[in-house]
Tab-separated table of C-alpha atoms and ligand atoms in Angstrom:
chain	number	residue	atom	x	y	z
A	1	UNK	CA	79.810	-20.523	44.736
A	2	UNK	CA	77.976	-18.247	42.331
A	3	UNK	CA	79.979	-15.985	40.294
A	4	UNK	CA	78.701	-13.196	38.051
A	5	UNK	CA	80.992	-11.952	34.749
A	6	UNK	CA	80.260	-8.667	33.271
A	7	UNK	CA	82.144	-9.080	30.188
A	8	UNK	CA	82.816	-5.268	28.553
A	9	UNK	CA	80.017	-3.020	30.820
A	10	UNK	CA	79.878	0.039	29.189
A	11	UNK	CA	76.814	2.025	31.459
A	12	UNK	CA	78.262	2.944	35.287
A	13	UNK	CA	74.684	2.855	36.088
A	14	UNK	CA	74.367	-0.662	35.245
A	15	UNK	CA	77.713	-2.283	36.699
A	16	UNK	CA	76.454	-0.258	40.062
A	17	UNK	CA	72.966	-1.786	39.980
A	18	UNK	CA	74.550	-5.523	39.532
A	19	UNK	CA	76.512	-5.039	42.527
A	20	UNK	CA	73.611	-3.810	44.336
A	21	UNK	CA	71.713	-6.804	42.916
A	22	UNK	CA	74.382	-9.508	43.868
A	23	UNK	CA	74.102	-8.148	47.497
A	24	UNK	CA	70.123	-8.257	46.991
A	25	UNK	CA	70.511	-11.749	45.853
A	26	UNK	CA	73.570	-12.869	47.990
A	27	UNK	CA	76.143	-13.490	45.036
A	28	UNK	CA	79.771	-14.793	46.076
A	29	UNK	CA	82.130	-13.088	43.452
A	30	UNK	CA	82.050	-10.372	40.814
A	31	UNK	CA	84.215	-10.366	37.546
A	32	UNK	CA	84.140	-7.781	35.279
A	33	UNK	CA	86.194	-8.234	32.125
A	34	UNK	CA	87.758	-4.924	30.594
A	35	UNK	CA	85.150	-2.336	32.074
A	36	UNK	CA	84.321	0.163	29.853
A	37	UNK	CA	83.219	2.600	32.095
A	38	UNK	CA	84.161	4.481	35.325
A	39	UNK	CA	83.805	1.518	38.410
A	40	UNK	CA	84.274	4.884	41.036
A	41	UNK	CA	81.134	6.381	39.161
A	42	UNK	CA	79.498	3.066	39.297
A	43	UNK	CA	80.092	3.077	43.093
A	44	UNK	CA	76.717	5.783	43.659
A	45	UNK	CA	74.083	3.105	41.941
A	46	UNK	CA	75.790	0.463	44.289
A	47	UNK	CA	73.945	1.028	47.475
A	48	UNK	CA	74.698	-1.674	49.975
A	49	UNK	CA	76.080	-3.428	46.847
A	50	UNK	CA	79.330	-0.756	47.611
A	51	UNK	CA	81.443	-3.546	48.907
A	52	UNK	CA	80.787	-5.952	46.235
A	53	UNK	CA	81.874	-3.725	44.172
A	54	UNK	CA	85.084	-2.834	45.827
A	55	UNK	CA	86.044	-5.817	45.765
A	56	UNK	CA	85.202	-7.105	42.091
A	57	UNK	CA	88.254	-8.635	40.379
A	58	UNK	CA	88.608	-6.422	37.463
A	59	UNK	CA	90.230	-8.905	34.576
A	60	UNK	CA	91.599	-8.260	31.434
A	61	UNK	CA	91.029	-11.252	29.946
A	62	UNK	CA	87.569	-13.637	29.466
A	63	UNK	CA	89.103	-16.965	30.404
A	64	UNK	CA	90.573	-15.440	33.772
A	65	UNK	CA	86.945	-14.680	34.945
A	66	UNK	CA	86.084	-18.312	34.526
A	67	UNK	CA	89.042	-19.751	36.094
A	68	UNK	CA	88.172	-22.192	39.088
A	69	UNK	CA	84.462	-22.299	37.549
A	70	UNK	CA	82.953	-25.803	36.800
A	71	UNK	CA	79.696	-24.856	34.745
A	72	UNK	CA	79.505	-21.731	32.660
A	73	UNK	CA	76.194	-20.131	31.701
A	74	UNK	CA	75.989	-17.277	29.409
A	75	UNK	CA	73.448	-15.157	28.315
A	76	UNK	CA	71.393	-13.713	25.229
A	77	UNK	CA	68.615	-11.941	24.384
A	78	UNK	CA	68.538	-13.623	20.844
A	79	UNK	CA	67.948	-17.005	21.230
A	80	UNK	CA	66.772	-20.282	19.412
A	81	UNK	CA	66.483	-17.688	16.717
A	82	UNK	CA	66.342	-19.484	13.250
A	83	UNK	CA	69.771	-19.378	11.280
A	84	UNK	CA	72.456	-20.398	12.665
A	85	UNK	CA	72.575	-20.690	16.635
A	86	UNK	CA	75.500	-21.745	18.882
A	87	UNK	CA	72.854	-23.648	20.924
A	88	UNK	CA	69.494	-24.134	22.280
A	89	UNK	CA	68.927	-21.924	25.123
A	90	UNK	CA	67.318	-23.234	28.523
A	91	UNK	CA	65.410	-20.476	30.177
A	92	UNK	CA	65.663	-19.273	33.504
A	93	UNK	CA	63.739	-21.896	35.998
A	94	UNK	CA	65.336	-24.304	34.366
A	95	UNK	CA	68.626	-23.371	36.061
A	96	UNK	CA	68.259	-25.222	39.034
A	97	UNK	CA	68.569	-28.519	37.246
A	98	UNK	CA	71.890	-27.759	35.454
A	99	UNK	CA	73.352	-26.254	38.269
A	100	UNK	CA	74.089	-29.184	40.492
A	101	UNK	CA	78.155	-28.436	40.604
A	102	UNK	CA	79.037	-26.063	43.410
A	103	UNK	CA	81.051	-23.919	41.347
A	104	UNK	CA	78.738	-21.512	38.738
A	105	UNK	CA	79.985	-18.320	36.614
A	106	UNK	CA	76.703	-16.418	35.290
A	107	UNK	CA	78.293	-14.078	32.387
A	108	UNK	CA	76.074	-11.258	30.634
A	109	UNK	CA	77.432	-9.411	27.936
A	110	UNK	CA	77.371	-5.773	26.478
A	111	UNK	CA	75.169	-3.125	26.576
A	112	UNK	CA	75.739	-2.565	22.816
A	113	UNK	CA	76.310	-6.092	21.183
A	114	UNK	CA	75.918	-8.632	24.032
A	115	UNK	CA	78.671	-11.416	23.638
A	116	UNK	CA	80.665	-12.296	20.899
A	117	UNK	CA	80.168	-15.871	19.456
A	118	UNK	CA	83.585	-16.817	20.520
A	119	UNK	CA	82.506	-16.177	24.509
A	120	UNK	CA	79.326	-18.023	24.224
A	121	UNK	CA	80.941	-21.031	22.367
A	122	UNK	CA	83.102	-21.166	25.436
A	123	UNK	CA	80.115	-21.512	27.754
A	124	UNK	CA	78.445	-25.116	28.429
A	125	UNK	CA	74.660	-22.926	28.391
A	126	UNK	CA	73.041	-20.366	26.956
A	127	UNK	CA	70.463	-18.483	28.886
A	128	UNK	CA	67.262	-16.467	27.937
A	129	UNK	CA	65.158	-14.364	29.796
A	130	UNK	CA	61.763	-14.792	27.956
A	131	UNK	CA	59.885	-12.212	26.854
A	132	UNK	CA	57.711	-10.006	24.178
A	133	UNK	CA	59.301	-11.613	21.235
A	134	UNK	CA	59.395	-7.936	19.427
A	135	UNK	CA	61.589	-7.169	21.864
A	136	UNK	CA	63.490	-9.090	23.936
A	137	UNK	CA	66.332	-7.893	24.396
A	138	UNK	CA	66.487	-6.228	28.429
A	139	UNK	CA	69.057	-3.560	29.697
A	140	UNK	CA	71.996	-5.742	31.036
A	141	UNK	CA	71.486	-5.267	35.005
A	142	UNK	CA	67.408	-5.874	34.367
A	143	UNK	CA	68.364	-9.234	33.011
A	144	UNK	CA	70.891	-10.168	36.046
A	145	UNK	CA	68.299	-8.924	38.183
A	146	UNK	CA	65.942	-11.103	36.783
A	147	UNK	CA	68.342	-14.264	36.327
A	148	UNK	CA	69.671	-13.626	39.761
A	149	UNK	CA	66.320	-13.952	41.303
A	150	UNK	CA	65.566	-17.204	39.970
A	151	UNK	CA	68.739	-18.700	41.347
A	152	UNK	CA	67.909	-17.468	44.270
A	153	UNK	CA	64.242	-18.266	44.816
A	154	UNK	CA	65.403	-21.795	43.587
A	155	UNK	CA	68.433	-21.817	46.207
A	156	UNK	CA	65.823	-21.140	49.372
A	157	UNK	CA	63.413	-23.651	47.947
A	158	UNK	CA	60.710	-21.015	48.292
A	159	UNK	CA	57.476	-22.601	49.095
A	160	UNK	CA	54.722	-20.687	47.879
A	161	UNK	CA	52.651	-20.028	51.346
A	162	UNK	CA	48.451	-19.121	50.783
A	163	UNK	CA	48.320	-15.730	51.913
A	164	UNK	CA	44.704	-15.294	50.917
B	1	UNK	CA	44.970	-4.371	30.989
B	2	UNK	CA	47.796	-4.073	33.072
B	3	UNK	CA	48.918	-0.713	34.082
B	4	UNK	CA	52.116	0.311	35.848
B	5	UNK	CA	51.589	2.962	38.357
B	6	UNK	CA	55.117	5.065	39.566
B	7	UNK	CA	54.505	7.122	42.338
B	8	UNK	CA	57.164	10.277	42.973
B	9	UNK	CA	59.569	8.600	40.919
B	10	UNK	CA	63.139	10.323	41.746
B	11	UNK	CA	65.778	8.809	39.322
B	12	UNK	CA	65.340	9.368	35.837
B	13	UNK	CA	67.406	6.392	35.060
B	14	UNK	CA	64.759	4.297	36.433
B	15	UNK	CA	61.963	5.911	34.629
B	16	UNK	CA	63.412	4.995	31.764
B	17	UNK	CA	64.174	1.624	32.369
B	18	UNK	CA	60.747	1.256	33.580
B	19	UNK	CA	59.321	2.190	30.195
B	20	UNK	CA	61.657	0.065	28.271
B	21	UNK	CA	60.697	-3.072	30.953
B	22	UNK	CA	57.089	-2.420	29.811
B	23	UNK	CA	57.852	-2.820	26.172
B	24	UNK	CA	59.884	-5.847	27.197
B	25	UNK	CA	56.597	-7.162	28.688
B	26	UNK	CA	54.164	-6.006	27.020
B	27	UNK	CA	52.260	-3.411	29.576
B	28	UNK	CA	49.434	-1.580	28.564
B	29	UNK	CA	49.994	1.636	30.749
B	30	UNK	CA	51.945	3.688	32.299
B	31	UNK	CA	51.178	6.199	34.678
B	32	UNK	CA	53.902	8.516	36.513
B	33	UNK	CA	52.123	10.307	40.375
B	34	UNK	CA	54.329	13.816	40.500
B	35	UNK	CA	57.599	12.679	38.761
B	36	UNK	CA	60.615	14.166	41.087
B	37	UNK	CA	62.840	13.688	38.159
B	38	UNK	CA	62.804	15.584	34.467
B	39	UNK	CA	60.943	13.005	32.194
B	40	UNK	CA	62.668	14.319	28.924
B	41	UNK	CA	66.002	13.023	31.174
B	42	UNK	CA	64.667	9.173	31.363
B	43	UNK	CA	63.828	9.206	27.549
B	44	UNK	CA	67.409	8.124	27.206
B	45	UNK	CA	67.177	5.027	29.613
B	46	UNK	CA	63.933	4.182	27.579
B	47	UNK	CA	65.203	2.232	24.621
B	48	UNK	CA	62.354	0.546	22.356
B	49	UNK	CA	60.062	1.958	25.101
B	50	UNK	CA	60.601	5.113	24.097
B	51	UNK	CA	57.113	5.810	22.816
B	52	UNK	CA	55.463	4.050	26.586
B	53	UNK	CA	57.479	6.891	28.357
B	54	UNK	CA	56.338	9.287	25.787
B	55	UNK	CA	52.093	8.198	26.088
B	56	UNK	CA	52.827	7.608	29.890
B	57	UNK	CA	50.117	9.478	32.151
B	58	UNK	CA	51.508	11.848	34.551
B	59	UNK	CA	49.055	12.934	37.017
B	60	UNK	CA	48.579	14.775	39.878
B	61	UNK	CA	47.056	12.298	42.248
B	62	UNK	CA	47.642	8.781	43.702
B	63	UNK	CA	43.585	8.126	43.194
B	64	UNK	CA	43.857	9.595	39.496
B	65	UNK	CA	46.141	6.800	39.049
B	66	UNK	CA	44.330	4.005	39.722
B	67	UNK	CA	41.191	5.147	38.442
B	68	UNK	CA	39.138	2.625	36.254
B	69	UNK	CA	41.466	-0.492	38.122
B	70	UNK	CA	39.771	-3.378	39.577
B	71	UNK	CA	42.368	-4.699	41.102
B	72	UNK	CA	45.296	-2.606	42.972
B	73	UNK	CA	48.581	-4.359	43.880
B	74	UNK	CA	51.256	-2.113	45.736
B	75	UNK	CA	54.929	-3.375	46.618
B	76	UNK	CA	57.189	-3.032	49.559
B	77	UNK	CA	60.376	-3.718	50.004
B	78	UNK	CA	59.685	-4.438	53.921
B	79	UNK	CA	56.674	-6.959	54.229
B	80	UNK	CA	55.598	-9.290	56.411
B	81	UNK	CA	57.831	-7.856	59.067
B	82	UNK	CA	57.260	-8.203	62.919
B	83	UNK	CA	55.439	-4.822	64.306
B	84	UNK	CA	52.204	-3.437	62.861
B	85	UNK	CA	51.812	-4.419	58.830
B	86	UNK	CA	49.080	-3.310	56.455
B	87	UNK	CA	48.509	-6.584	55.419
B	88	UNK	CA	50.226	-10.005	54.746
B	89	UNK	CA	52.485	-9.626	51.691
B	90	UNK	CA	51.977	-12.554	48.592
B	91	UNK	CA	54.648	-13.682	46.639
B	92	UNK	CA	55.228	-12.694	42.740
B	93	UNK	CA	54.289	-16.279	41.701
B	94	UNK	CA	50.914	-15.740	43.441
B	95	UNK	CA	50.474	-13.124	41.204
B	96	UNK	CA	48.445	-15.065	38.795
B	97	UNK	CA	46.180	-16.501	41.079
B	98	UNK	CA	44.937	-12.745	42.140
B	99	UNK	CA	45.301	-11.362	38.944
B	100	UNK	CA	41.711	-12.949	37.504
B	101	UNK	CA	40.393	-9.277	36.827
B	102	UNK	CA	41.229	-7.881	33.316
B	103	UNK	CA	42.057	-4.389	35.142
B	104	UNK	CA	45.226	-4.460	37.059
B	105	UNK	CA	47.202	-1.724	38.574
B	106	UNK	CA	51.043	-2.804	39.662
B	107	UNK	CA	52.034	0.216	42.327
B	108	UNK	CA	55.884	1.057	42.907
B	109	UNK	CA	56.990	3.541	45.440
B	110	UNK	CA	59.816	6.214	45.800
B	111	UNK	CA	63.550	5.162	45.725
B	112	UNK	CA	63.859	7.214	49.183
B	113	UNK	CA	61.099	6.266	51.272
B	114	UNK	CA	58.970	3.572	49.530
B	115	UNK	CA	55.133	3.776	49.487
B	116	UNK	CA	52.851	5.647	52.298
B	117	UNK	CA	50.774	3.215	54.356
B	118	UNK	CA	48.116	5.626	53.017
B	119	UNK	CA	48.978	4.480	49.838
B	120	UNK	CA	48.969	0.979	50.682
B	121	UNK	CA	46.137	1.073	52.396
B	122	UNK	CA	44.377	1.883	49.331
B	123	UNK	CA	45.648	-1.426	47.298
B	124	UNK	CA	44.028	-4.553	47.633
B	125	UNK	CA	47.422	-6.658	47.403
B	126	UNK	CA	50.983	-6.119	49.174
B	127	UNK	CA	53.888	-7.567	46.845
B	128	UNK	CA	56.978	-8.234	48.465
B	129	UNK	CA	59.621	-9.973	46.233
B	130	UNK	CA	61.720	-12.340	47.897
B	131	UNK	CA	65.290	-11.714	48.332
B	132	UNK	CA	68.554	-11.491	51.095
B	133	UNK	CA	66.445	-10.960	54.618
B	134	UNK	CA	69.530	-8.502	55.273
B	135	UNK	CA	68.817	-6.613	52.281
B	136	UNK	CA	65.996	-7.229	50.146
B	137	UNK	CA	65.436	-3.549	49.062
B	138	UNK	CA	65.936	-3.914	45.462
B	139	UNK	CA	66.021	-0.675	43.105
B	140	UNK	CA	63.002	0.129	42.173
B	141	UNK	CA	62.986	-0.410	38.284
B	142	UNK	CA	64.762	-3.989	39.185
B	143	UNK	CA	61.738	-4.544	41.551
B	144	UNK	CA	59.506	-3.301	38.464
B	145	UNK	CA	61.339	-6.065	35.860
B	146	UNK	CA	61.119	-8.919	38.563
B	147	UNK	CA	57.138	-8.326	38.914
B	148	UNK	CA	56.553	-7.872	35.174
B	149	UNK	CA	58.541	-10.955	34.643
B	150	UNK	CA	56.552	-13.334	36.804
B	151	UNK	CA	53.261	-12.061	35.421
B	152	UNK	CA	54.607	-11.829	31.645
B	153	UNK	CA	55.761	-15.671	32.460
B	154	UNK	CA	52.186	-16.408	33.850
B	155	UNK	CA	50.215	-15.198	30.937
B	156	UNK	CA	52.350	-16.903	28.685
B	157	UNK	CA	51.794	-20.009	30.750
B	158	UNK	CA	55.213	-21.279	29.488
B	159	UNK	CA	55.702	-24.547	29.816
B	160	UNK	CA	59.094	-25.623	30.719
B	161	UNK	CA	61.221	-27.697	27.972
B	162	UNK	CA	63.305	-29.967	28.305
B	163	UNK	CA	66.705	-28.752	26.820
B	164	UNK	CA	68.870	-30.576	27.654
C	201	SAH	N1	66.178	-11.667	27.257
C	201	SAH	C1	67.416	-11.817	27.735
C	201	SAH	N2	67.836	-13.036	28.164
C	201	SAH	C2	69.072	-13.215	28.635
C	201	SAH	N3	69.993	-12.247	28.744
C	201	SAH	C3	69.648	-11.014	28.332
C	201	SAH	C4	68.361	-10.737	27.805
C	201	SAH	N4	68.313	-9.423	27.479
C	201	SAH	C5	69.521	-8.905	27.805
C	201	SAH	N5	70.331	-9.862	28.314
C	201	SAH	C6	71.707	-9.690	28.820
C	201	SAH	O1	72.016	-8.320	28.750
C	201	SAH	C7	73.172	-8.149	27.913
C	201	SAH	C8	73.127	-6.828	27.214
C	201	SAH	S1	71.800	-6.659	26.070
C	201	SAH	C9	72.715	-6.855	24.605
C	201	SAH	C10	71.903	-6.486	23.454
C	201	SAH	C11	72.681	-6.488	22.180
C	201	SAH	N6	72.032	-5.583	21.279
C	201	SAH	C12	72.794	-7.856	21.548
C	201	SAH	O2	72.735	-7.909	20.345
C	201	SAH	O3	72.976	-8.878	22.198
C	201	SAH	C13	73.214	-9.359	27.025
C	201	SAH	O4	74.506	-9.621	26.534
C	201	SAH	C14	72.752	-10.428	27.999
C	201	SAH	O5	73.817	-10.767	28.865
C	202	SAH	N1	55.021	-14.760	23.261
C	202	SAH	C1	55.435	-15.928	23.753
C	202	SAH	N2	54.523	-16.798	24.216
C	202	SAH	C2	54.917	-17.962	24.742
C	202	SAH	N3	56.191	-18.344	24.838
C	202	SAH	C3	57.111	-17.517	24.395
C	202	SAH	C4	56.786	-16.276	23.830
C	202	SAH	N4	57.930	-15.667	23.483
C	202	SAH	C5	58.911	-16.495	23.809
C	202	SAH	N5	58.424	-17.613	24.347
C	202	SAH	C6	59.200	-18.721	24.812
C	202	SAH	O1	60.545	-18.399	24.610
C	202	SAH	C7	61.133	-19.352	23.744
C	202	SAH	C8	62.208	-18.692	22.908
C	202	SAH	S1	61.577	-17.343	22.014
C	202	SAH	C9	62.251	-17.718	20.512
C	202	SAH	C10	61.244	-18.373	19.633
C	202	SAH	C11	61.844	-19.387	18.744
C	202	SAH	N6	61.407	-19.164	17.400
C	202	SAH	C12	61.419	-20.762	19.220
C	202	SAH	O2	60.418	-21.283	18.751
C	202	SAH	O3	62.063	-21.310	20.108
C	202	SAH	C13	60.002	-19.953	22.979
C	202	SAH	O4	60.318	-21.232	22.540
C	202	SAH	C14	58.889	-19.951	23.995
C	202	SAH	O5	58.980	-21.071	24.836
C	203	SAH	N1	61.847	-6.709	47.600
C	203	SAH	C1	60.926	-5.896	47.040
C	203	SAH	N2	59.673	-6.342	46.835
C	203	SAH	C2	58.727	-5.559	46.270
C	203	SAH	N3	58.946	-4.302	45.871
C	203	SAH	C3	60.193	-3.799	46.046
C	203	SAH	C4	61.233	-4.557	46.637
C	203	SAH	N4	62.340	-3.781	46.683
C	203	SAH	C5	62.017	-2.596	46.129
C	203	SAH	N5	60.715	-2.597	45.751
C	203	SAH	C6	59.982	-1.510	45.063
C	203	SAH	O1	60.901	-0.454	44.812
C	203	SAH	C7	60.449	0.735	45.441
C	203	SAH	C8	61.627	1.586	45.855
C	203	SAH	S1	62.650	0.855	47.084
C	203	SAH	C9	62.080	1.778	48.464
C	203	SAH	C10	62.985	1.587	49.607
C	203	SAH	C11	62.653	2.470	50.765
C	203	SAH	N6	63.837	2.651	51.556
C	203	SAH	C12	61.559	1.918	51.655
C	203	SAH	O2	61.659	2.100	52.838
C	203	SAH	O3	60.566	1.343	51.197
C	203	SAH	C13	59.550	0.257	46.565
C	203	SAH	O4	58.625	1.257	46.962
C	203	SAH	C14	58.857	-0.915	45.890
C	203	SAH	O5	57.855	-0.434	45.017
């Protein structure tokens, strides 16, 4: 069972495009924790994503979106920074080998200021999407996209075929 | 060089987030065939790529686009199906082994309709990123951060850690 957790999404646009990218990417369950925007507007970026979406459980609180999960990943876009950091980060394609349990909540933070410290200290990993270290940090339903599709390629045991 | 080629882009949202995915990973160009949607509209969306969307080339024609490219790589959303196909689709982590030129163009079609097989025909490479067989039609500037991703990764030759 994968799970994502929006925790605060403040851009329609973006909670529509995760639901369209959990149907993409064949996710089990959508949280979203105190939306911050309109879920009806959301509904037009959703594509075949719409039912997902409809039936997201929309939680007030950050611990009932990871009841009944075992292992807890969340995510940043400032990582193994120096100064203080809550922990090392593993990076995407190495999420096959921590998630062995059936039971997996993925949780990406907000547009503006990602998680707080408290919600990532509650998490048992930290995730980060690579990239040009000037500038990391990718709009919120780019980085489930790009998470998501690492589960999944890992999931279907994808072996690369020669094509050429 | 590794240039990003949009063709009849419709949502300005995704123009945007396009830019702001190339300043994420670190593309060289950007070139926009007929925009359908008000650029000034996507500057918004663009984040830190703000100044990609603002140098971005908009031209006229699908051949000014990939003019001075060695090597031409279009997408699809729908590859390797049964009936008549341009050619046999590769895989985002085959990227690297095609991408040996120094001049690559990375082609992404409307949100409505996809690429021509005109178009197509005219690119060396299909790329068809994996995804649910019952819906792998991702949005296009998710389909646009998946690609970059894989190549960003490749360049970088990252070597997974051990973090754990
Ligand atoms: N490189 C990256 N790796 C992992 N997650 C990322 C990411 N870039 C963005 N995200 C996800 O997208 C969310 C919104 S981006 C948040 C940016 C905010 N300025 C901050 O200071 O954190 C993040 O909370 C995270 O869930
Ligand atoms: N430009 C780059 N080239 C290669 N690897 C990079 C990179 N940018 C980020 N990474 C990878 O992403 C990780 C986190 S980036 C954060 C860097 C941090 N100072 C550190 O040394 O860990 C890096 O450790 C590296 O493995
Ligand atoms: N799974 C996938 N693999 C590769 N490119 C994809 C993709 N999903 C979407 N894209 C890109 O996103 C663009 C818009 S999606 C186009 C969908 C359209 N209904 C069609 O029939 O093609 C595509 O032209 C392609 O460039």
């Amino acid at each position: 069972m994968l799970r994502v957790v929006l925790v605060e999404p403040e851009g329609e646009y973006n909670v529509g495009f995760v639901a369209r990218l959990c149907k993409n990417f064949e996710v089990d369950e959508l949280f979203i924790v105190r939306p911050k925007c309109d879920i009806n507007s959301a509904i037009k970026f959703s594509a075949k994503g719409e039912s997902i979406l409809r039936n997201a459980k929309i939680v007030d609180n950050y611990d009932d979106a990871l009841k009944d999960v075992e292992i807890k990943i969340a995510t940043s876009s400032i990582a193994n920074n120096k100064g203080d950091i809550l922990r090392k980060a593993v990076f995407p394609w190495e999420l096959p080998s921590i998630m062995k349990s059936e039971k997996i909540a993925l949780i990406f933070g907000r547009e503006s200021v990602g998680l707080t410290r408290e919600e990532i200290s509650k998490a048992d990993f930290l995730l980060f999407i690579p990239a040009n270290p000037n500038y990391p940090t990718l709009n919120l339903s780019h980085a489930v996209g790009i998470a998501l599709y690492e589960i999944w390629k890992a999931k279907h045991e994808i072996k690369p075929k020669i094509t050429k």
